[in-house]
Each structure stands twice: as C-alpha cells, then as structure tokens.
C-alpha cells in the first residue's frame, strides 16, 4: 500500500510522524475526504479548494500548489489501483517543541494521505436510515474542516449506542448538521437546510445537492429549522461525500413520511447519481 507523505508517494511503513506533531498534540490541522468512483475522483477541485480555504482560516500554509496536490492525489489512486473508495488527506501545522502558540519561526506543514476501498452504501440509500438528536456542543468555527473532531466523535458515539446511523445535532432548538454530514428537511415541496455560516461545514455534497434541486425544480430555502419542525418534515436527508443523498426515515422515535424514502429524495438521488463518474458498480 502506498501513501502520501509531504510531496512523496511512499510505502505506509516508511512514514515517520513526530510525537510532537501539532496535529497529534493539538488537533492543529485540517483534512479532506474525497470520493473515488471506479478510479475517477469526484469533485476533486472543490475538495482541494476547501482544503486550502481551511488552511487559510487557521493561518497555515500548504507547502505546494493546488495543481501539485491534484497530481499527487491521482498518483496515489493509480499507485493503489483504487476502484471505488476514498482518499483521506490531512495537513498539520508541523512538528516543534510543544507550545500552544504557532511555531516561530514557522515549520513546514506535514501532509499525509491514503486511500481506502469502500463500497457505496447502496442498501441504506435504498431503505433509508434512522437518526438520533444530539446537542451540538462543538466550537463556533464548524466551517473549518479541522482535525478537532471530539464533539463530532462524541455525537456519533451516541448515535451508535442508540443503534442509529447518524447523530443530527441541534444548537438549542436549531438543527445545525450531522456529526459528519449536512442535514435537510423537505416540507410542502420546499427543501430547507441550515445556511452556510460558522455553525456548519459547507459540504461539497451539499453544494452538489443544491445544484440538483435546481435541476429537478425543488425550491431551496437556506434557513435554519427547529427540532420540532424537523420532526414534522415530509422528508429528511443527511448527506456527505461517503453517504451521498441519504434518506432519513426516522428521527428518534418519530417516523418521517410513511417511513420510506420520499419522492423528492428519490429524484435528488437520481439527479445526484447522474453526476457521478461512469457506471455505479459498487
Ligand atoms: N458536516 C460535517 C461536520 C462533516 O464532517 C462532513 C463530512 O464529513 C459534512 C458536513 C459533509 O461534507 P462533504 O459533503 O463535503 O463530505
């Protein structure tokens, strides 16, 4: 298995990460997960742009250009003969003697990346999933795709312990997003989703879904909705790079619609799949 280490494609065993890497000690870094369908990357440019934007927001420089990173991702996919799966990329602020403040003078960022085969969640996409509701206790810069995922980790664990697919978070009454997904409700032929601000990650899948809404004639209102409103939605969706347009058919003990994926959700799934590279063989 080959991995990315800084600007090199090397064997996994040859990577050395310092125990004083700031990603390891402080979660001081950022990451991306890019989906690959039959060897073709999907929305790679958007993910790379977001990685650089996240780096910018935390005052960190990625030590090469977007074009070089694009090329390295392709090399990694080829080296591992990845079919359908993901590329994980992370960049930390580098390693230096432990101290909260940024290293001064600055040190080189540490880039790592690897691939993993993973099938599309075809069964769940067909039947829909259940979610639980969890208080959103994360920090106020959820727009940064940061390595600090403890809030997300704790939320997802609650979902797992309740036998749910995902934890949908709410800050007070307001639904923000899933532990690793964006959330949407459809009511009376309108799709509602939290606006893009510091309280959510602007998902790449979210952006593709909003394009799909235009294509299928589903009006979008980017306005936060409450927990009570969520339970009354005709249809509900969570989305991410890995789970695509995932129908939610149960929130806590409340069935959504008739307990099967609704018509708009089906149309969105079809429009989304039409954008994916090549055939959809798992
Ligand atoms: N929100 C959070 C907190 C996430 O971690 C993710 C992805 O893992 C998303 C939303 C969805 O983002 P994307 O569609 O770019 O995968």
XYZ file of C-alpha atoms and ligand atoms in Angstrom, residues 31-33 47 50 138 142 145 149 152 166 169 177-184 200-207 239-242, ligand 1:
48
model
C -8.341 17.356 6.410
C -10.471 16.300 3.449
C -12.162 13.114 2.321
C -12.329 19.454 -2.073
C -11.867 23.751 0.595
C -18.893 21.980 19.243
C -17.547 24.476 12.353
C -12.689 21.190 8.318
C -13.372 16.292 15.954
C -18.333 15.075 16.363
C -26.127 9.302 12.364
C -27.050 17.966 16.058
C -25.829 19.408 10.858
C -24.967 15.757 11.410
C -21.828 14.578 13.212
C -20.230 14.066 9.795
C -22.966 15.160 7.399
C -25.259 18.021 6.442
C -28.985 17.847 7.201
C -32.039 18.823 5.145
C -21.816 24.204 9.804
C -19.366 22.800 7.307
C -20.354 23.770 3.775
C -20.414 20.222 2.448
C -19.279 19.603 -1.102
C -22.150 17.117 -1.352
C -24.455 19.872 -0.031
C -23.346 22.103 -2.898
C -25.511 13.975 3.095
C -21.761 13.656 2.835
C -19.047 12.523 0.480
C -19.377 8.973 1.774
N -20.533 18.334 8.130
C -19.564 17.722 8.823
C -19.377 18.052 10.262
C -18.738 16.772 8.184
O -17.751 16.157 8.866
C -18.973 16.459 6.821
C -18.150 15.477 6.098
O -17.608 14.561 6.624
C -20.009 17.117 6.152
C -20.759 18.056 6.834
C -20.295 16.818 4.704
O -19.289 17.355 3.889
P -18.958 16.750 2.458
O -20.247 16.675 1.702
O -18.014 17.726 1.865
O -18.365 15.398 2.682
